[in-house]
Short mmCIF file of C-alpha atoms in Angstrom, two decimals:
data_model
loop_
_atom_site.label_atom_id
_atom_site.label_comp_id
_atom_site.label_asym_id
_atom_site.label_seq_id
_atom_site.Cartn_x
_atom_site.Cartn_y
_atom_site.Cartn_z
CA MET A 174 -57.04 -27.53 -21.92
CA LYS A 175 -55.54 -25.81 -18.89
CA LYS A 176 -57.81 -23.97 -16.46
CA THR A 177 -57.29 -20.21 -16.46
CA THR A 178 -56.71 -18.78 -13.02
CA ALA A 179 -56.47 -15.15 -11.92
CA ALA A 180 -53.05 -14.13 -10.62
CA ILE A 181 -51.69 -10.93 -9.12
CA THR A 182 -48.96 -9.69 -11.46
CA ALA A 183 -48.15 -6.26 -9.98
CA VAL A 184 -48.58 -4.24 -6.80
CA GLY A 185 -48.60 -0.52 -6.04
CA GLY A 186 -49.09 1.54 -2.90
CA TYR A 187 -49.34 5.02 -1.44
CA VAL A 188 -49.51 6.50 2.06
CA PRO A 189 -49.70 10.23 2.86
CA ASP A 190 -46.66 12.06 4.26
CA PHE A 191 -48.26 13.35 7.48
CA VAL A 192 -47.59 11.06 10.45
CA LEU A 193 -50.05 11.09 13.37
CA SER A 194 -48.14 9.40 16.18
CA ASN A 195 -49.42 8.17 19.52
CA LYS A 196 -47.46 10.98 21.16
CA VAL A 197 -49.42 13.55 19.15
CA LEU A 198 -52.71 11.81 19.99
CA GLU A 199 -51.83 12.16 23.67
CA THR A 200 -52.21 15.93 23.21
CA MET A 201 -55.62 15.54 21.52
CA VAL A 202 -57.51 12.99 23.64
CA ASP A 203 -57.18 11.30 27.04
CA THR A 204 -54.90 8.42 26.05
CA ASN A 205 -51.24 7.46 26.02
CA ASP A 206 -48.72 5.61 23.88
CA GLU A 207 -48.50 2.57 26.16
CA TRP A 208 -52.29 2.10 26.31
CA ILE A 209 -52.66 2.32 22.52
CA THR A 210 -49.66 0.08 21.76
CA THR A 211 -50.67 -2.60 24.28
CA ARG A 212 -54.27 -2.84 23.08
CA THR A 213 -53.87 -2.31 19.32
CA GLY A 214 -50.21 -2.60 18.30
CA ILE A 215 -50.41 0.82 16.61
CA LYS A 216 -47.63 3.39 16.99
CA GLU A 217 -48.56 5.83 14.22
CA ARG A 218 -50.88 6.33 11.28
CA ARG A 219 -50.77 8.44 8.09
CA ILE A 220 -53.27 11.25 7.48
CA LEU A 221 -54.07 12.85 4.11
CA LYS A 222 -53.74 16.62 4.59
CA GLU A 223 -53.75 17.83 0.97
CA GLU A 224 -56.49 20.39 0.34
CA ASN A 225 -59.57 19.13 -1.56
CA ALA A 226 -58.03 15.64 -1.79
CA GLY A 227 -60.18 12.58 -1.15
CA THR A 228 -59.87 8.82 -1.46
CA SER A 229 -59.36 9.12 -5.24
CA PHE A 230 -56.13 11.11 -4.71
CA MET A 231 -54.51 8.14 -2.96
CA ALA A 232 -56.08 5.57 -5.28
CA ILE A 233 -54.61 7.36 -8.31
CA LYS A 234 -51.15 7.48 -6.68
CA ALA A 235 -51.25 3.74 -5.91
CA ALA A 236 -52.44 2.93 -9.44
CA GLU A 237 -49.71 5.06 -11.02
CA ASP A 238 -47.10 3.34 -8.85
CA LEU A 239 -48.36 -0.06 -10.06
CA LEU A 240 -48.46 0.90 -13.74
CA GLU A 241 -44.92 2.25 -13.62
CA LYS A 242 -43.60 -0.91 -11.93
CA ARG A 243 -45.47 -3.25 -14.31
CA GLY A 244 -44.41 -1.19 -17.33
CA ILE A 245 -47.82 -1.06 -18.99
CA GLU A 246 -50.09 1.71 -20.25
CA ALA A 247 -53.34 2.47 -18.42
CA SER A 248 -55.17 2.06 -21.74
CA GLU A 249 -54.48 -1.71 -21.48
CA ILE A 250 -56.67 -2.00 -18.36
CA ASP A 251 -60.12 -3.55 -18.96
CA PHE A 252 -61.75 -2.88 -15.60
CA VAL A 253 -61.00 -0.67 -12.58
CA LEU A 254 -62.52 -1.70 -9.25
CA VAL A 255 -62.11 0.58 -6.24
CA ALA A 256 -62.76 -1.04 -2.87
CA THR A 257 -63.58 1.73 -0.40
CA ALA A 258 -65.74 2.72 2.55
CA THR A 259 -65.01 6.43 1.97
CA PRO A 260 -65.86 7.30 -1.66
CA ASP A 261 -65.11 10.87 -2.76
CA MET A 262 -68.84 11.61 -2.90
CA PRO A 263 -72.19 9.80 -2.94
CA VAL A 264 -73.65 8.60 -6.27
CA ALA A 265 -70.66 9.41 -8.52
CA ALA A 266 -68.42 6.33 -8.51
CA THR A 267 -64.90 7.07 -7.29
CA ALA A 268 -63.59 4.28 -9.54
CA ALA A 269 -64.89 6.01 -12.68
CA TYR A 270 -62.99 9.17 -11.78
CA VAL A 271 -59.83 7.22 -10.91
CA ALA A 272 -59.97 5.33 -14.23
CA SER A 273 -60.28 8.58 -16.19
CA GLU A 274 -57.50 10.31 -14.26
CA ILE A 275 -54.97 7.51 -14.81
CA GLY A 276 -55.88 7.23 -18.50
CA ALA A 277 -57.70 3.88 -18.39
CA VAL A 278 -59.80 4.99 -21.36
CA ASN A 279 -60.80 1.45 -22.35
CA ALA A 280 -61.93 0.35 -18.90
CA PHE A 281 -65.28 0.34 -17.14
CA ALA A 282 -65.22 1.05 -13.41
CA TYR A 283 -67.23 0.90 -10.23
CA ASP A 284 -66.89 0.93 -6.43
CA LEU A 285 -67.25 -1.96 -4.00
CA GLN A 286 -68.16 -1.35 -0.35
CA ALA A 287 -67.94 -4.04 2.34
CA ALA A 288 -66.18 -2.00 5.05
CA CYS A 289 -62.83 -3.56 6.06
CA SER A 290 -63.54 -6.64 3.89
CA SER A 291 -63.92 -4.52 0.74
CA PHE A 292 -60.54 -5.44 -0.77
CA LEU A 293 -60.95 -9.13 0.08
CA TYR A 294 -64.36 -9.20 -1.64
CA GLY A 295 -62.79 -7.20 -4.47
CA MET A 296 -60.19 -9.93 -4.98
CA SER A 297 -63.01 -12.42 -5.52
CA THR A 298 -64.76 -10.07 -7.95
CA ALA A 299 -61.61 -9.24 -9.92
CA ALA A 300 -60.61 -12.91 -10.16
CA SER A 301 -64.07 -13.88 -11.39
CA TYR A 302 -63.87 -11.37 -14.24
CA ILE A 303 -60.49 -12.79 -15.28
CA GLU A 304 -61.59 -16.42 -14.98
CA SER A 305 -64.64 -15.68 -17.15
CA GLY A 306 -62.24 -15.09 -20.04
CA ARG A 307 -63.85 -11.79 -20.98
CA TYR A 308 -61.17 -9.55 -19.47
CA LYS A 309 -57.37 -9.72 -19.38
CA LYS A 310 -56.29 -6.94 -17.02
CA VAL A 311 -58.27 -5.98 -13.92
CA LEU A 312 -56.97 -3.22 -11.67
CA LEU A 313 -58.17 -3.60 -8.07
CA ILE A 314 -57.51 -0.69 -5.73
CA GLY A 315 -58.19 -0.57 -1.99
CA ALA A 316 -58.26 3.01 -0.69
CA ASP A 317 -59.73 4.85 2.27
CA LYS A 318 -59.48 8.31 3.76
CA MET A 319 -60.67 7.25 7.19
CA SER A 320 -59.67 10.61 8.70
CA SER A 321 -62.69 12.09 6.89
CA ILE A 322 -65.15 10.05 8.99
CA ILE A 323 -63.35 9.91 12.35
CA ASP A 324 -64.16 12.10 15.36
CA TYR A 325 -60.79 13.16 16.78
CA THR A 326 -62.35 13.79 20.19
CA ASP A 327 -63.46 10.13 20.41
CA ARG A 328 -60.55 8.17 21.84
CA THR A 329 -62.16 4.80 21.07
CA THR A 330 -61.92 5.31 17.29
CA CYS A 331 -59.37 8.05 16.56
CA ILE A 332 -56.46 5.90 17.79
CA ILE A 333 -57.24 3.10 15.34
CA PHE A 334 -57.66 4.46 11.82
CA GLY A 335 -55.37 5.92 9.18
CA ASP A 336 -55.40 6.83 5.47
CA GLY A 337 -53.79 4.96 2.58
CA ALA A 338 -54.18 3.10 -0.70
CA GLY A 339 -52.88 -0.04 -2.35
CA ALA A 340 -53.42 -1.56 -5.80
CA VAL A 341 -52.99 -4.95 -7.48
CA LEU A 342 -53.28 -6.08 -11.08
CA PHE A 343 -55.04 -9.36 -11.84
CA GLU A 344 -54.18 -11.16 -15.10
CA PRO A 345 -54.85 -14.66 -16.51
CA ASN A 346 -52.46 -17.44 -15.51
CA GLU A 347 -52.01 -20.90 -17.07
CA GLU A 348 -49.58 -22.28 -14.47
CA GLY A 349 -52.13 -22.88 -11.73
CA LEU A 350 -51.00 -19.80 -9.78
CA GLY A 351 -53.21 -17.01 -8.43
CA LEU A 352 -56.51 -17.33 -6.58
CA GLN A 353 -57.15 -20.93 -5.50
CA ASP A 354 -60.10 -20.79 -3.11
CA GLU A 355 -62.26 -18.40 -1.11
CA TYR A 356 -64.69 -18.48 1.78
CA LEU A 357 -66.67 -15.25 2.17
CA ARG A 358 -69.31 -14.57 4.81
CA SER A 359 -71.61 -11.83 6.14
CA ASP A 360 -74.11 -11.25 8.95
CA GLY A 361 -76.40 -8.22 9.13
CA ILE A 362 -76.39 -8.26 12.93
CA GLY A 363 -73.14 -6.33 12.66
CA ARG A 364 -74.58 -2.99 11.69
CA GLN A 365 -75.59 -2.18 15.25
CA PHE A 366 -71.99 -2.49 16.41
CA LEU A 367 -69.99 -0.69 13.70
CA LYS A 368 -71.60 2.06 11.62
CA ILE A 369 -72.12 5.69 10.70
CA ASP A 370 -75.68 6.58 11.75
CA ALA A 371 -76.40 9.50 9.44
CA GLY A 372 -75.90 10.45 5.81
CA GLY A 373 -77.68 7.43 4.33
CA SER A 374 -81.28 6.93 3.24
CA ILE A 375 -82.55 6.12 6.76
CA LEU A 376 -81.22 9.29 8.37
CA PRO A 377 -80.30 11.90 5.72
CA ALA A 378 -77.93 14.72 6.65
CA SER A 379 -79.47 17.56 8.63
CA GLU A 380 -78.40 20.30 11.00
CA GLU A 381 -79.37 17.98 13.83
CA THR A 382 -77.29 14.99 12.62
CA VAL A 383 -74.23 17.19 12.16
CA LYS A 384 -74.67 18.71 15.63
CA ASN A 385 -75.00 15.23 17.15
CA LYS A 386 -71.81 14.01 15.41
CA GLN A 387 -73.75 11.23 13.66
CA HIS A 388 -71.58 11.40 10.53
CA PHE A 389 -68.58 9.86 12.31
CA VAL A 390 -67.76 6.18 12.80
CA TYR A 391 -69.35 4.57 15.85
CA GLN A 392 -67.84 1.31 17.09
CA ASP A 393 -68.79 -0.95 19.98
CA GLY A 394 -65.22 -2.07 20.42
CA LYS A 395 -65.78 -5.10 22.65
CA SER A 396 -68.49 -6.64 20.45
CA VAL A 397 -66.56 -6.04 17.22
CA PHE A 398 -63.37 -7.46 18.77
CA LYS A 399 -65.20 -10.61 19.92
CA PHE A 400 -66.78 -11.24 16.51
CA ALA A 401 -63.57 -10.44 14.63
CA VAL A 402 -61.30 -12.68 16.71
CA SER A 403 -63.45 -15.78 16.35
CA ASN A 404 -64.58 -15.31 12.74
CA MET A 405 -61.25 -14.30 11.19
CA ALA A 406 -59.54 -17.22 12.89
CA ASP A 407 -62.33 -19.65 11.92
CA VAL A 408 -62.32 -18.88 8.19
CA SER A 409 -58.53 -18.90 7.98
CA ALA A 410 -58.36 -22.33 9.61
CA LEU A 411 -61.21 -23.56 7.41
CA ILE A 412 -59.57 -22.48 4.14
CA MET A 413 -56.41 -24.35 5.18
CA GLU A 414 -58.40 -27.48 6.04
CA ARG A 415 -60.42 -27.32 2.83
CA ASN A 416 -57.24 -27.18 0.73
CA ASN A 417 -55.29 -29.73 2.79
CA LEU A 418 -52.72 -27.12 3.85
CA THR A 419 -50.62 -27.62 6.95
CA LYS A 420 -48.89 -24.76 8.74
CA ASP A 421 -45.72 -25.76 6.89
CA ASP A 422 -47.47 -25.33 3.52
CA VAL A 423 -48.50 -21.75 4.28
CA ASN A 424 -45.77 -19.23 3.48
CA TRP A 425 -47.64 -16.11 4.53
CA LEU A 426 -50.72 -14.88 6.36
CA ALA A 427 -51.91 -11.50 5.04
CA PRO A 428 -54.42 -10.42 7.71
CA HIS A 429 -56.52 -7.27 7.88
CA GLN A 430 -54.68 -4.77 10.09
CA ALA A 431 -57.33 -3.82 12.64
CA ASN A 432 -55.75 -4.93 15.90
CA LYS A 433 -52.56 -6.84 16.66
CA ARG A 434 -54.38 -9.11 19.13
CA ILE A 435 -56.83 -10.19 16.41
CA ILE A 436 -53.91 -10.86 14.04
CA ASP A 437 -52.07 -12.89 16.70
CA ALA A 438 -55.19 -14.93 17.49
CA THR A 439 -55.66 -15.75 13.79
CA ALA A 440 -52.00 -16.76 13.36
CA ASN A 441 -52.12 -18.92 16.50
CA ARG A 442 -55.25 -20.70 15.30
CA MET A 443 -53.42 -21.48 12.03
CA GLY A 444 -50.31 -22.60 13.90
CA LEU A 445 -48.11 -20.01 12.14
CA GLU A 446 -44.88 -18.54 13.47
CA ALA A 447 -44.65 -14.76 13.76
CA GLU A 448 -42.22 -14.49 10.83
CA LYS A 449 -44.91 -15.81 8.47
CA VAL A 450 -47.36 -13.06 9.42
CA MET A 451 -47.41 -9.87 7.35
CA MET A 452 -47.78 -6.87 9.63
CA ASN A 453 -47.51 -3.09 9.26
CA ILE A 454 -50.23 -2.01 11.70
CA GLU A 455 -47.66 -0.25 13.90
CA ARG A 456 -46.93 2.25 11.09
CA TYR A 457 -50.30 2.73 9.38
CA GLY A 458 -53.04 1.69 11.81
CA ASN A 459 -56.25 0.42 10.23
CA THR A 460 -56.52 1.81 6.68
CA THR A 461 -59.70 -0.26 6.11
CA SER A 462 -59.85 -1.23 2.40
CA ALA A 463 -56.13 -0.49 1.97
CA THR A 464 -54.68 -2.83 4.61
CA LEU A 465 -54.32 -5.97 2.46
CA PRO A 466 -52.79 -4.34 -0.65
CA LEU A 467 -50.46 -2.24 1.53
CA LEU A 468 -49.21 -5.47 3.12
CA LEU A 469 -48.42 -6.83 -0.35
CA HIS A 470 -46.74 -3.53 -1.24
CA ASP A 471 -44.54 -3.63 1.87
CA TYR A 472 -43.70 -7.35 1.62
CA GLU A 473 -43.48 -7.67 -2.19
CA LYS A 474 -39.70 -8.08 -2.27
CA GLN A 475 -39.94 -11.07 0.11
CA LEU A 476 -42.58 -12.91 -1.93
CA LYS A 477 -41.52 -15.79 -4.16
CA LYS A 478 -43.29 -17.44 -7.09
CA GLY A 479 -45.47 -20.27 -5.79
CA ASP A 480 -45.75 -18.91 -2.23
CA ASN A 481 -49.02 -19.89 -0.55
CA ILE A 482 -50.69 -16.81 0.95
CA ILE A 483 -53.81 -16.84 3.13
CA PHE A 484 -55.70 -13.53 3.19
CA ALA A 485 -58.18 -12.83 5.97
CA ALA A 486 -60.36 -9.84 6.82
CA PHE A 487 -63.25 -8.76 9.02
CA GLY A 488 -65.36 -5.64 8.56
CA GLY A 489 -68.50 -3.77 9.50
CA GLY A 490 -71.82 -5.16 8.43
CA PHE A 491 -70.54 -7.72 9.47
CA THR A 492 -68.46 -8.95 6.51
CA TRP A 493 -65.55 -11.36 6.69
CA GLY A 494 -63.73 -14.12 4.87
CA SER A 495 -60.53 -15.74 3.73
CA ILE A 496 -58.83 -16.25 0.36
CA TYR A 497 -56.08 -18.70 -0.58
CA LEU A 498 -53.77 -17.40 -3.32
CA LYS A 499 -50.55 -18.68 -4.91
CA TRP A 500 -48.08 -15.88 -5.64
CA ALA A 501 -47.23 -15.64 -9.35
CA TYR A 502 -43.83 -13.92 -9.63
CA ASN A 503 -40.46 -13.22 -8.08
CA SER A 504 -39.85 -9.53 -7.47
#
């Protein structure tokens, strides 16, 4: 009896129309295009400007794009998982709303939050549901409206983040394709370096917290960079070693798009040439939970059945890890 694996069988994506370029940021904060490009690799990012539109707006668009491309009805979906650090609202799961809006009437749904590693962790979760044999179609969406939690007077964070959403469909596979291995890690030391201070159970929202701008992302850039560079590179190299993969065996690295220098360090540690590294950070910036699926969306036409892809991410908390996946179809 063949082992059932969980394979990605479709991809969808969405980014807002509004482009926030480095040139525009120069008029908002004390920075310049050269400084941003040199240190991050980012040229522009997309910002969701639609009135009363949150993370779910983009998640729905990405899901609808996927369903149309795959040619299936939303009612065939068993489970909708939304990976996000910016849910529409506390308590009410964004995934439940997304599932209802796209017509996934036979699905259950919930959110998963692990900062920038949310989608990576979501891949593990989605694959486990498929491998259990209980579910046949799992829709995993990574979506974040980072502009809703960024202080656009803080030049250390406002240059980095953008808004966007990407979606993948996991289905059973009998050919040995799909998710092969994973190595996921976390360390609670991270919450002092990358966080939002207020709005949670420790420091509920108040007039004081709003006045002190404690509802925006705070990042100790140097510490986060140091942890991210070493850990993302370590787990990516480890997953290759554990699966006896040489640099020639790896077709693609799909790295979290936080900083081009972190991506380059990870690729160098793996011994990969630049043309094997998926990258769109220059156009979207860091879309947090959406970076990995948006890479797949942008590179889908170049992916071939059987391609070995190494995914890697690092996020607040700290959370990080790597996943080895075999691509299941030719576009």
